[in-house]
Amino acid sequence: MAARKTALVIVESPAKAKKIQGFLGSDYVVRASVGHVRDLPAKAAEVPPKLKKESWANLGVNVDNDFEPLYVVPADKKKIVRELKDLLKDADQLIVATDEDREGESIGWHLVQLLEPKVPVKRMVFSEITSDAILEALANTRKMDENLVAAQETRRVVDRLYGYTLSPLLWKKIAPKLSAGRVQSVAVRILVEREIERMKFHSGTYWDLKADLKAGQSATAGGRFEAILQTVDGRRIASGKDFDENTGRLREGAGVLLLEEGPAKELQEKLKSADWIVSKVEQKRQNRKPAPPFTTSSLQQEANRKLNMTARQTMQTAQRLYEAGHITYMRTDSVNLSGEAVSAARGRIENLYGHEYLSPSPRQYTSKTKGAQEAHEAIRPAGKKMKTADEIGVTGAEYKLYDLIWKRTMATQMAEALLRFDTVTIAVENAEFRASGRTVEFPGFFRVYVEGSDDPDAALDDRDSPLPPLSENDNLDCNSVEANPHETKPPARYTEASLVRKLESEGIGRPSTYASIIGTIQDREYVNKNGSQLVPTFKGLAVTKLLENHFPNLVDLGFTAGMEQTLDDIATGNADRLPYLQQFYSGNDGINEQVRQRESDIDPREACTLKLEGLDVDVRVGKYGPYFEKLDGESKVTASIPATVAPADINNALATRLLEEKQKGPTALGMHPDDGVPIYQLSGPFGPYLQLGEVTEENPKPKRCSIPNCFDPLNLDLQTAVALLELPRRIGKHPLTDKVVNTGIGRFGPYVLHDKVYASYDRKTHTYEFNGQTYNVLNITMDAAVEMLKNTRKRAAPEPLREIGNHPDDGATIGVFEGRYGMYVKHGRINATVPKDTDINGITVQQAVEWLEAKAAKSGGVKKSAKKKATTKKSAKKSPQRRNGLRSAVLIRCGRWNGRSRPVSSGRNSCPGRRTVRKAWSPAARAIRPKLLS
């Protein structure tokens, strides 16, 4: 009797395979490809030997033969391909069930090409992993979409040609390990342009008046409100929008009154005793409609605003929710909701909030994004029940993100919110003040969800700020009038949310790639993250300058958006790949010819030199970071620019100070009263710092301390320097917990520490304002420290992006986390870096344990297997000759670095630290090694 045949279903991830296998049963075998199984060669070693001599081999694309890609199976995917081929031998059909976007179609196509099936092949697509959706998809399979495959292949080839043609040029002209990318370079340019706007910005100063008023008949606090000065003698007073950001002066023809300090304070005194009368009352009502359901882009933006999640964290968390069957597919440009989803949402709203909170009729949305055809539905809770986060049982980051998606979906089918805006004009002497209030008369969808804003100071729409009941000619009591100065602010730097919105609005890249783009520009050190701000580095400025000067079209927003549109046209069958690739790469205007012709025109020194507007010295991008360079006669003077200084914060005063400090060299402030060694003031990559004594062989790491911004490095006295070097200091015991409160200076600046909770001083000034007093790390009192700690949220332990499984030794959970420098796995106190481009959903316990053991061994710990070896007789015995040699080397090493005056015992365990023993053969020891062993 012949063995029963089964269908082989291939998906991308093991988690998805496990879930779908449960729906399909024993007639189907579901396996994961773990992402792409074939790609262009990532390194020269992957190029087949017979092709290594080809001129195009380094590109991985045969530019002489219709841009045919050279696809290879990476070493770590060969085992997976073999297993899939073996499974296919026993199958009567192959079902490709990869994701429904271009990349998923491409993965499926590569699988078919590699497996060469002799059985029927079907393409199965779905937007959610539920039993109903999977069974429906299985009943409605289709053929592979060759147009989607062509679009993805063209995108991959274009990105390879762009990066592999331009990146080597950057290595030669600026620095090694740099890279250029079709979307990456444009994203950096957007950030650089904003930074240059901030450099050119000139602030303007103006004054206004704020009055604290009370309705005459109201004796309660509720009758009080604030009003702001609007006009004087019939002329509107100047505000921030009236200033020219390039000059700091009022714009020509603004026709406004610039109120300065003197007149403002005179008016303040005059109005205190004047009569305040309501001259006009206006009311208007406004309906607010809910935002569309989430797309990939809007989910990334809102998760960044509300949950402080990076684009990468958002996509990884959404991926886990999707694979667990909790949400629909998370890579989509569509805002459409299926009829099933709309009905489910409306039924849930009526049950939870009542019929009055339902929109009068089902609400549908239309996509405004070009080429929004990648998926048929927006991101929403999967299934027909619209369960809440509590009901599906998720926790941590997954709970927060699912809750956000659930609320946004519910809001789309809820009634509009009704708001009332009250505006009151108040006449007093020759001036007019204005007060505004907002009242939510019916919350509608606000009951569930309010969209966030990129402006951190903006009030949320559902917040009431009502005025007391007022009528025309009402007399008001004035409690106080304040005269307040204001300075115009430079344009805000981009955050991840605002950058994603900018890229999408310009039609650059695909929302599904934004997370990797933002990660890449930080990995390449083109951009640093300061809080939520994306701050371009000097390296980013230099690369952008070179590309703008010599390849302007390649970083032009319109040109890049046009490339994206062409790729969309290929996906819909309205354009062919070959003419486009020929135009992009070959010919006189192609990228290859542009680089060949212009390479000799680019002077490396000029490429690494930045001449910033308003700065009298040059900024150079060097091997060890940016630095100032200035001619002093015929010689050059240089000084490192601290890593904490952003390009827009550079000015002549800072340059002069750093150059003067560098010329003077280390400054001895005096002798330490207790240690009897000099205290030096120096400047490093992270700013000015103090050092106790000199660096010697006996004292290779003298005590050092950063100088906080609240102290002037040019006027620092010995007493202050001694106090700073004695940090951290104990303030006392907390009055509520009786636990010690300390203050000191750490890696991220001055801090107050209590019970493992850190509170930071002001980031810019390194001070803290409390009860009208200004405190710093040397004079802060217990009361001020307690208040600072009270306003600091206790930092929660990081939540894993994914739990891999239990460690075989102790059963403790191994998790994958995202850190400052990328992904890592954690077990106990050991963290091990996850190799780049690793799919975290495919990491196994075995892989994680190997990484953790390697890290433990490198850090001075020992592997489990190493422990066993150490107890065997063979490893315990060593020849006397070898043992003596090791002892001698250890003695030299320890004696040199520990500065001991007497010989160190030659016993293996007497050397401080096993790590030192492993590195015992220093250059000096190696030089005399033959003598030691003779």
PDB file of C-alpha atoms in Angstrom, residues 469-581:
ATOM      1  CA  PRO A 469     -19.489  81.720  32.174  1.00  0.00           C
ATOM      2  CA  LEU A 470     -18.872  85.230  30.797  1.00  0.00           C
ATOM      3  CA  SER A 471     -20.991  87.824  29.022  1.00  0.00           C
ATOM      4  CA  GLU A 472     -20.250  91.111  27.269  1.00  0.00           C
ATOM      5  CA  ASN A 473     -19.680  94.087  29.605  1.00  0.00           C
ATOM      6  CA  ASP A 474     -18.902  91.814  32.570  1.00  0.00           C
ATOM      7  CA  ASN A 475     -16.414  93.404  34.990  1.00  0.00           C
ATOM      8  CA  LEU A 476     -13.407  91.256  35.853  1.00  0.00           C
ATOM      9  CA  ASP A 477     -11.049  91.270  38.827  1.00  0.00           C
ATOM     10  CA  CYS A 478      -7.327  91.266  38.022  1.00  0.00           C
ATOM     11  CA  ASN A 479      -5.276  89.179  40.430  1.00  0.00           C
ATOM     12  CA  SER A 480      -1.928  89.829  38.733  1.00  0.00           C
ATOM     13  CA  VAL A 481      -0.255  90.860  35.489  1.00  0.00           C
ATOM     14  CA  GLU A 482       3.076  89.352  34.412  1.00  0.00           C
ATOM     15  CA  ALA A 483       5.472  90.661  31.774  1.00  0.00           C
ATOM     16  CA  ASN A 484       7.165  87.695  30.085  1.00  0.00           C
ATOM     17  CA  PRO A 485      10.100  87.556  27.660  1.00  0.00           C
ATOM     18  CA  HIS A 486      10.131  85.057  24.791  1.00  0.00           C
ATOM     19  CA  GLU A 487      12.712  83.827  22.310  1.00  0.00           C
ATOM     20  CA  THR A 488      11.866  82.355  18.946  1.00  0.00           C
ATOM     21  CA  LYS A 489      12.918  78.734  18.613  1.00  0.00           C
ATOM     22  CA  PRO A 490      14.754  77.047  15.720  1.00  0.00           C
ATOM     23  CA  PRO A 491      12.890  74.411  13.722  1.00  0.00           C
ATOM     24  CA  ALA A 492      12.625  71.195  15.718  1.00  0.00           C
ATOM     25  CA  ARG A 493      14.829  68.278  14.811  1.00  0.00           C
ATOM     26  CA  TYR A 494      13.151  65.218  13.382  1.00  0.00           C
ATOM     27  CA  THR A 495      12.027  62.358  15.583  1.00  0.00           C
ATOM     28  CA  GLU A 496      11.486  58.861  14.248  1.00  0.00           C
ATOM     29  CA  ALA A 497       7.773  59.632  13.959  1.00  0.00           C
ATOM     30  CA  SER A 498       8.214  62.898  12.046  1.00  0.00           C
ATOM     31  CA  LEU A 499      10.925  61.422   9.790  1.00  0.00           C
ATOM     32  CA  VAL A 500       8.670  58.509   8.867  1.00  0.00           C
ATOM     33  CA  ARG A 501       5.878  60.976   8.066  1.00  0.00           C
ATOM     34  CA  LYS A 502       8.249  63.071   5.931  1.00  0.00           C
ATOM     35  CA  LEU A 503       9.534  60.068   3.953  1.00  0.00           C
ATOM     36  CA  GLU A 504       6.016  58.819   3.351  1.00  0.00           C
ATOM     37  CA  SER A 505       4.699  62.232   2.294  1.00  0.00           C
ATOM     38  CA  GLU A 506       7.570  62.581  -0.196  1.00  0.00           C
ATOM     39  CA  GLY A 507       6.933  59.100  -1.606  1.00  0.00           C
ATOM     40  CA  ILE A 508      10.416  57.890  -0.634  1.00  0.00           C
ATOM     41  CA  GLY A 509      10.967  54.229   0.236  1.00  0.00           C
ATOM     42  CA  ARG A 510       8.339  51.839   1.539  1.00  0.00           C
ATOM     43  CA  PRO A 511       6.927  52.065   5.088  1.00  0.00           C
ATOM     44  CA  SER A 512       7.978  48.463   5.711  1.00  0.00           C
ATOM     45  CA  THR A 513      11.627  49.482   5.203  1.00  0.00           C
ATOM     46  CA  TYR A 514      11.647  52.625   7.380  1.00  0.00           C
ATOM     47  CA  ALA A 515      12.618  50.723  10.530  1.00  0.00           C
ATOM     48  CA  SER A 516      15.731  49.246   8.918  1.00  0.00           C
ATOM     49  CA  ILE A 517      16.634  52.604   7.312  1.00  0.00           C
ATOM     50  CA  ILE A 518      16.501  54.463  10.632  1.00  0.00           C
ATOM     51  CA  GLY A 519      18.532  51.677  12.238  1.00  0.00           C
ATOM     52  CA  THR A 520      21.140  51.727   9.462  1.00  0.00           C
ATOM     53  CA  ILE A 521      21.805  55.473   9.553  1.00  0.00           C
ATOM     54  CA  GLN A 522      22.425  55.180  13.304  1.00  0.00           C
ATOM     55  CA  ASP A 523      24.648  52.094  12.896  1.00  0.00           C
ATOM     56  CA  ARG A 524      26.738  53.958  10.304  1.00  0.00           C
ATOM     57  CA  GLU A 525      27.089  56.863  12.773  1.00  0.00           C
ATOM     58  CA  TYR A 526      25.490  59.327  10.372  1.00  0.00           C
ATOM     59  CA  VAL A 527      22.917  60.075  13.051  1.00  0.00           C
ATOM     60  CA  ASN A 528      22.852  59.980  16.849  1.00  0.00           C
ATOM     61  CA  LYS A 529      19.745  59.777  18.947  1.00  0.00           C
ATOM     62  CA  ASN A 530      19.408  62.402  21.679  1.00  0.00           C
ATOM     63  CA  GLY A 531      16.247  61.618  23.607  1.00  0.00           C
ATOM     64  CA  SER A 532      13.688  61.338  20.831  1.00  0.00           C
ATOM     65  CA  GLN A 533      15.603  63.653  18.465  1.00  0.00           C
ATOM     66  CA  LEU A 534      17.576  62.330  15.480  1.00  0.00           C
ATOM     67  CA  VAL A 535      20.742  64.462  15.380  1.00  0.00           C
ATOM     68  CA  PRO A 536      23.005  64.214  12.305  1.00  0.00           C
ATOM     69  CA  THR A 537      26.716  63.839  13.037  1.00  0.00           C
ATOM     70  CA  PHE A 538      29.584  65.661  11.339  1.00  0.00           C
ATOM     71  CA  LYS A 539      30.254  62.434   9.439  1.00  0.00           C
ATOM     72  CA  GLY A 540      26.673  62.575   8.167  1.00  0.00           C
ATOM     73  CA  LEU A 541      27.208  66.203   7.113  1.00  0.00           C
ATOM     74  CA  ALA A 542      30.407  65.326   5.228  1.00  0.00           C
ATOM     75  CA  VAL A 543      28.825  62.411   3.332  1.00  0.00           C
ATOM     76  CA  THR A 544      25.754  64.475   2.448  1.00  0.00           C
ATOM     77  CA  LYS A 545      27.929  67.364   1.251  1.00  0.00           C
ATOM     78  CA  LEU A 546      29.942  65.078  -1.047  1.00  0.00           C
ATOM     79  CA  LEU A 547      26.822  63.489  -2.537  1.00  0.00           C
ATOM     80  CA  GLU A 548      25.039  66.844  -2.982  1.00  0.00           C
ATOM     81  CA  ASN A 549      28.061  68.459  -4.655  1.00  0.00           C
ATOM     82  CA  HIS A 550      28.941  65.618  -7.031  1.00  0.00           C
ATOM     83  CA  PHE A 551      25.809  63.423  -7.369  1.00  0.00           C
ATOM     84  CA  PRO A 552      22.908  65.796  -6.679  1.00  0.00           C
ATOM     85  CA  ASN A 553      20.264  63.739  -8.486  1.00  0.00           C
ATOM     86  CA  LEU A 554      21.024  60.628  -6.408  1.00  0.00           C
ATOM     87  CA  VAL A 555      20.015  62.376  -3.191  1.00  0.00           C
ATOM     88  CA  ASP A 556      17.260  64.477  -4.713  1.00  0.00           C
ATOM     89  CA  LEU A 557      13.885  63.839  -3.083  1.00  0.00           C
ATOM     90  CA  GLY A 558      11.961  64.088  -6.365  1.00  0.00           C
ATOM     91  CA  PHE A 559      14.365  61.774  -8.199  1.00  0.00           C
ATOM     92  CA  THR A 560      14.195  59.177  -5.424  1.00  0.00           C
ATOM     93  CA  ALA A 561      10.391  59.380  -5.284  1.00  0.00           C
ATOM     94  CA  GLY A 562      10.356  58.874  -9.077  1.00  0.00           C
ATOM     95  CA  MET A 563      12.414  55.713  -8.648  1.00  0.00           C
ATOM     96  CA  GLU A 564       9.846  54.470  -6.143  1.00  0.00           C
ATOM     97  CA  GLN A 565       7.026  55.193  -8.561  1.00  0.00           C
ATOM     98  CA  THR A 566       8.800  53.249 -11.314  1.00  0.00           C
ATOM     99  CA  LEU A 567       9.133  50.266  -8.981  1.00  0.00           C
ATOM    100  CA  ASP A 568       5.401  50.524  -8.266  1.00  0.00           C
ATOM    101  CA  ASP A 569       4.724  50.583 -12.004  1.00  0.00           C
ATOM    102  CA  ILE A 570       6.792  47.413 -12.462  1.00  0.00           C
ATOM    103  CA  ALA A 571       4.739  45.786  -9.663  1.00  0.00           C
ATOM    104  CA  THR A 572       1.500  46.550 -11.518  1.00  0.00           C
ATOM    105  CA  GLY A 573       2.874  45.480 -14.915  1.00  0.00           C
ATOM    106  CA  ASN A 574       2.954  49.023 -16.317  1.00  0.00           C
ATOM    107  CA  ALA A 575       6.745  49.205 -16.720  1.00  0.00           C
ATOM    108  CA  ASP A 576       9.624  46.854 -17.601  1.00  0.00           C
ATOM    109  CA  ARG A 577      12.681  46.317 -15.378  1.00  0.00           C
ATOM    110  CA  LEU A 578      15.377  46.231 -18.066  1.00  0.00           C
ATOM    111  CA  PRO A 579      14.972  49.737 -19.588  1.00  0.00           C
ATOM    112  CA  TYR A 580      14.813  51.186 -16.097  1.00  0.00           C
ATOM    113  CA  LEU A 581      17.987  49.411 -14.913  1.00  0.00           C
TER     114      LEU A 581
END
